[in-house]
Short mmCIF file of C-alpha atoms in Angstrom, two decimals:
data_model
loop_
_atom_site.label_atom_id
_atom_site.label_comp_id
_atom_site.label_asym_id
_atom_site.label_seq_id
_atom_site.Cartn_x
_atom_site.Cartn_y
_atom_site.Cartn_z
CA ALA A 116 -9.95 1.40 3.93
CA GLN A 117 -7.67 3.13 3.60
CA LYS A 118 -6.04 2.69 -0.23
CA VAL A 119 -2.66 4.50 0.64
CA THR A 120 -0.78 4.84 3.69
CA GLN A 121 2.03 7.35 4.02
CA ALA A 122 2.91 6.77 7.72
CA GLN A 123 5.50 9.11 8.75
CA THR A 124 3.38 12.44 9.13
CA GLU A 125 6.70 14.46 9.12
CA ILE A 126 10.98 13.71 9.35
CA SER A 127 12.86 16.39 9.60
CA VAL A 128 16.76 16.46 7.97
CA VAL A 129 19.68 17.92 8.46
CA GLU A 130 20.91 19.08 4.34
CA LYS A 131 22.58 16.95 2.74
CA GLU A 132 21.36 13.34 4.46
CA ASP A 133 19.32 10.84 2.16
CA VAL A 134 15.60 10.77 3.33
CA THR A 135 13.40 7.72 2.76
CA LEU A 136 9.44 8.47 2.21
CA ASP A 137 7.88 5.61 2.06
CA CYS A 138 4.75 4.70 0.57
CA VAL A 139 2.25 1.27 0.93
CA TYR A 140 -0.53 0.45 -1.34
CA GLU A 141 -3.68 -1.62 -0.79
CA THR A 142 -5.31 -2.65 -4.24
CA ARG A 143 -6.75 -5.63 -5.90
CA ASP A 144 -6.21 -4.55 -9.39
CA THR A 145 -3.78 -6.21 -11.12
CA THR A 146 -3.56 -2.92 -13.56
CA TYR A 147 -3.42 0.11 -11.80
CA TYR A 148 -0.29 3.31 -11.07
CA LEU A 149 1.05 4.12 -8.65
CA PHE A 150 2.81 8.64 -8.17
CA TRP A 151 3.91 11.24 -6.29
CA TYR A 152 3.01 14.42 -6.14
CA LYS A 153 5.05 17.63 -4.56
CA GLN A 154 3.14 20.72 -2.99
CA PRO A 155 6.13 22.91 -1.88
CA PRO A 156 5.34 25.93 0.76
CA SER A 157 3.75 27.65 -2.33
CA GLY A 158 1.26 25.07 -2.37
CA GLU A 159 0.68 24.13 -5.89
CA LEU A 160 0.82 20.42 -6.12
CA VAL A 161 4.25 19.34 -8.47
CA PHE A 162 4.17 15.65 -10.58
CA LEU A 163 6.59 14.24 -10.42
CA ILE A 164 6.67 9.75 -11.37
CA ARG A 165 4.55 7.42 -12.10
CA ARG A 166 4.73 3.54 -12.61
CA ASN A 167 1.68 1.03 -13.56
CA SER A 168 1.87 -1.65 -12.62
CA PHE A 169 3.75 -4.12 -14.46
CA ASP A 170 6.15 -1.86 -14.62
CA GLU A 171 8.11 -2.63 -11.09
CA GLN A 172 11.41 -1.60 -12.32
CA ASN A 173 12.70 1.14 -10.31
CA GLU A 174 14.00 4.81 -11.46
CA ILE A 175 16.93 7.18 -10.79
CA SER A 176 16.39 10.59 -11.33
CA GLY A 177 18.79 12.82 -10.34
CA ARG A 178 19.02 13.07 -6.76
CA TYR A 179 15.13 11.04 -7.08
CA SER A 180 14.40 7.29 -6.82
CA TRP A 181 11.90 5.59 -6.79
CA ASN A 182 11.34 1.30 -5.37
CA PHE A 183 8.51 0.10 -6.93
CA GLN A 184 7.79 -4.02 -5.14
CA LYS A 185 4.86 -5.52 -5.70
CA SER A 186 5.32 -7.80 -3.31
CA THR A 187 5.68 -5.61 -0.20
CA SER A 188 3.01 -3.27 -2.28
CA SER A 189 5.40 -0.34 -1.74
CA PHE A 190 6.23 2.12 -3.65
CA ASN A 191 9.31 4.98 -1.92
CA PHE A 192 10.51 7.58 -2.53
CA THR A 193 14.06 8.33 -2.05
CA ILE A 194 15.87 11.91 -1.70
CA THR A 195 19.65 11.85 -2.19
CA ALA A 196 21.99 14.64 -0.58
CA SER A 197 18.62 16.51 0.15
CA GLN A 198 18.96 20.24 -0.39
CA VAL A 199 16.93 23.15 1.74
CA VAL A 200 14.84 22.87 -1.98
CA ASP A 201 13.89 19.66 -0.62
CA SER A 202 11.37 21.17 1.95
CA ALA A 203 7.50 20.51 1.03
CA VAL A 204 4.78 18.56 1.54
CA TYR A 205 4.81 14.49 -0.08
CA PHE A 206 2.03 13.24 -1.94
CA CYS A 207 2.28 9.20 -3.04
CA ALA A 208 -0.95 9.07 -4.95
CA LEU A 209 -2.76 5.52 -6.30
CA SER A 210 -5.09 4.69 -9.58
CA GLU A 211 -6.89 2.56 -10.87
CA GLU A 212 -8.30 0.71 -13.42
CA ARG A 213 -11.56 -0.85 -12.58
CA SER A 214 -12.38 2.03 -10.28
CA ASN A 215 -16.05 3.91 -10.33
CA SER A 216 -14.81 7.90 -11.29
CA GLY A 217 -12.59 6.87 -13.36
CA TYR A 218 -8.91 6.61 -12.53
CA ALA A 219 -9.16 9.72 -9.87
CA LEU A 220 -6.45 9.42 -7.39
CA ASN A 221 -6.63 7.96 -4.12
CA PHE A 222 -3.79 9.98 -2.04
CA GLY A 223 -2.39 9.54 0.81
CA LYS A 224 -2.24 12.36 3.83
CA GLY A 225 1.48 13.29 2.49
CA THR A 226 5.12 13.33 4.14
CA SER A 227 6.25 16.90 5.24
CA LEU A 228 9.48 17.28 4.83
CA LEU A 229 11.77 20.01 6.30
CA VAL A 230 15.93 19.76 5.86
CA THR A 231 18.01 21.89 7.86
CA PRO A 232 21.10 23.86 6.49
CA ASP B 126 -0.73 29.94 -21.98
CA ALA B 127 -2.07 26.03 -22.49
CA GLY B 128 -2.50 24.40 -18.95
CA ILE B 129 -5.08 24.36 -16.03
CA THR B 130 -6.52 27.09 -14.53
CA GLN B 131 -8.06 28.23 -11.20
CA SER B 132 -10.52 31.12 -10.74
CA PRO B 133 -10.74 32.86 -7.81
CA ARG B 134 -7.55 32.17 -6.50
CA TYR B 135 -8.32 32.93 -2.76
CA LYS B 136 -11.93 33.47 -1.84
CA ILE B 137 -13.74 34.47 1.59
CA THR B 138 -17.07 34.16 1.91
CA GLU B 139 -20.32 33.64 4.51
CA THR B 140 -22.24 31.14 5.88
CA GLY B 141 -24.59 30.09 3.62
CA ARG B 142 -23.78 32.27 0.73
CA GLN B 143 -23.37 30.59 -2.68
CA VAL B 144 -20.00 29.95 -4.68
CA THR B 145 -18.78 28.89 -7.23
CA LEU B 146 -14.98 27.61 -8.01
CA MET B 147 -13.73 28.18 -11.84
CA CYS B 148 -11.30 25.75 -13.42
CA HIS B 149 -10.87 25.60 -17.15
CA GLN B 150 -7.76 23.25 -18.78
CA THR B 151 -7.04 24.23 -22.43
CA TRP B 152 -5.28 20.47 -23.12
CA SER B 153 -8.68 19.15 -24.30
CA HIS B 154 -8.23 16.52 -21.94
CA SER B 155 -12.32 14.48 -21.50
CA TYR B 156 -11.60 13.99 -17.64
CA MET B 157 -11.86 16.65 -14.96
CA PHE B 158 -11.57 16.50 -11.48
CA TRP B 159 -11.97 18.44 -7.69
CA TYR B 160 -10.54 17.30 -5.38
CA ARG B 161 -10.47 18.92 -1.77
CA GLN B 162 -7.01 19.32 0.52
CA ASP B 163 -7.56 19.27 4.55
CA LEU B 164 -5.22 18.69 7.13
CA GLY B 165 -4.87 15.22 7.90
CA HIS B 166 -6.64 14.05 5.73
CA GLY B 167 -4.64 14.85 1.90
CA LEU B 168 -6.86 15.16 -0.74
CA ARG B 169 -10.38 14.14 -1.17
CA LEU B 170 -12.21 13.11 -5.16
CA ILE B 171 -15.35 15.44 -4.52
CA TYR B 172 -17.13 15.11 -8.59
CA TYR B 173 -15.61 13.82 -11.28
CA SER B 174 -16.15 13.61 -15.03
CA ALA B 175 -15.66 11.77 -17.91
CA ALA B 176 -16.93 13.55 -20.59
CA ALA B 177 -19.24 17.16 -20.97
CA ASP B 178 -23.18 16.30 -19.43
CA ILE B 179 -20.69 13.24 -17.68
CA THR B 180 -20.08 13.88 -14.27
CA ASP B 181 -20.40 11.29 -10.71
CA LYS B 182 -20.29 12.06 -6.93
CA GLY B 183 -17.01 11.08 -5.59
CA GLU B 184 -15.96 10.55 -1.77
CA VAL B 185 -16.71 13.95 -0.22
CA PRO B 186 -19.77 15.17 -3.16
CA ASP B 187 -22.30 16.43 -0.49
CA GLY B 188 -23.18 19.99 0.16
CA TYR B 189 -21.40 20.41 -4.22
CA VAL B 190 -22.49 20.80 -7.27
CA VAL B 191 -20.83 20.51 -10.41
CA SER B 192 -21.36 20.51 -13.92
CA ARG B 193 -19.76 20.64 -17.42
CA SER B 194 -21.92 22.00 -20.70
CA LYS B 195 -18.07 23.00 -22.32
CA THR B 196 -14.91 19.97 -22.55
CA GLU B 197 -12.82 22.62 -20.99
CA ASN B 198 -14.91 23.93 -17.93
CA PHE B 199 -15.79 22.02 -14.79
CA PRO B 200 -17.16 24.94 -12.71
CA LEU B 201 -18.00 23.24 -8.42
CA THR B 202 -19.98 25.67 -6.90
CA LEU B 203 -20.89 24.94 -3.00
CA GLU B 204 -24.66 26.38 -2.76
CA SER B 205 -24.64 27.13 0.45
CA ALA B 206 -20.94 26.98 1.91
CA THR B 207 -20.64 26.14 6.06
CA ARG B 208 -17.72 26.94 8.13
CA SER B 209 -17.33 22.67 6.86
CA GLN B 210 -15.72 24.57 3.89
CA THR B 211 -13.20 25.83 4.32
CA SER B 212 -10.26 24.00 1.94
CA VAL B 213 -8.10 23.88 -0.44
CA TYR B 214 -9.48 23.46 -3.51
CA PHE B 215 -7.70 22.08 -7.07
CA CYS B 216 -8.99 20.95 -10.48
CA ALA B 217 -7.15 18.73 -12.19
CA SER B 218 -7.92 17.00 -15.56
CA ASN B 219 -6.15 14.18 -18.11
CA ASN B 220 -7.06 11.92 -20.23
CA PRO B 221 -6.70 8.08 -18.84
CA PRO B 222 -4.95 6.30 -17.38
CA LYS B 223 -2.29 9.72 -17.60
CA THR B 224 -0.91 11.92 -15.27
CA GLN B 225 -3.67 13.97 -14.18
CA TYR B 226 -2.00 17.38 -13.47
CA PHE B 227 -3.67 19.53 -11.28
CA GLY B 228 -4.10 23.64 -11.33
CA PRO B 229 -2.93 25.79 -8.82
CA GLY B 230 -5.39 25.63 -5.87
CA THR B 231 -8.75 27.56 -4.63
CA ARG B 232 -8.25 28.83 -0.60
CA LEU B 233 -11.40 28.81 0.65
CA LEU B 234 -11.75 30.38 4.16
CA VAL B 235 -16.31 30.25 4.70
CA LEU B 236 -17.30 32.92 8.04
#
């Protein structure tokens, strides 16, 4: 069973629009970590944020914000006033304390975001 | 520079050949990981290593071999490459449960 679901395969927005990328996860652990990574067209994986299961406080970093809700097992990512440079594939990932693979990341399939001028 | 590097960045090989992808990190992280990225699948774990001489399988280990004789290196070998192993391979490292940081990736094409 997939542990991380990113239901939106592709999203296209016009510059300056706000966009939310959804992430739903599944785990039985009480201690776990959630991540968002960005993969721009150049191909590298860029770390954006890490959240542990005990910290449900939402976070804002510039135009980026994250909403973590344990009640709905969601960790959504919002980009405010999107820019062309935000065009990338965004991955949500889960790391579990009791995993048998050393806190390896379980990735969603990614959401491809295209921001057009 | 400190960080995590992968070589080669691009590789074309033929079916049946042996290929080794290299990964080197300078952070002295205990854990290292190999993932492959395929369209429609996201990234999937191939192998991981908790320390030198300690390795274990991930989700998709078939056809791959790893070793870790030194903490900083974690090579991935395709013993007899197949077309289904055409993919982008990422190496990562961390000291759990801290953030994994990824290398730049190796694009492998098996003809």
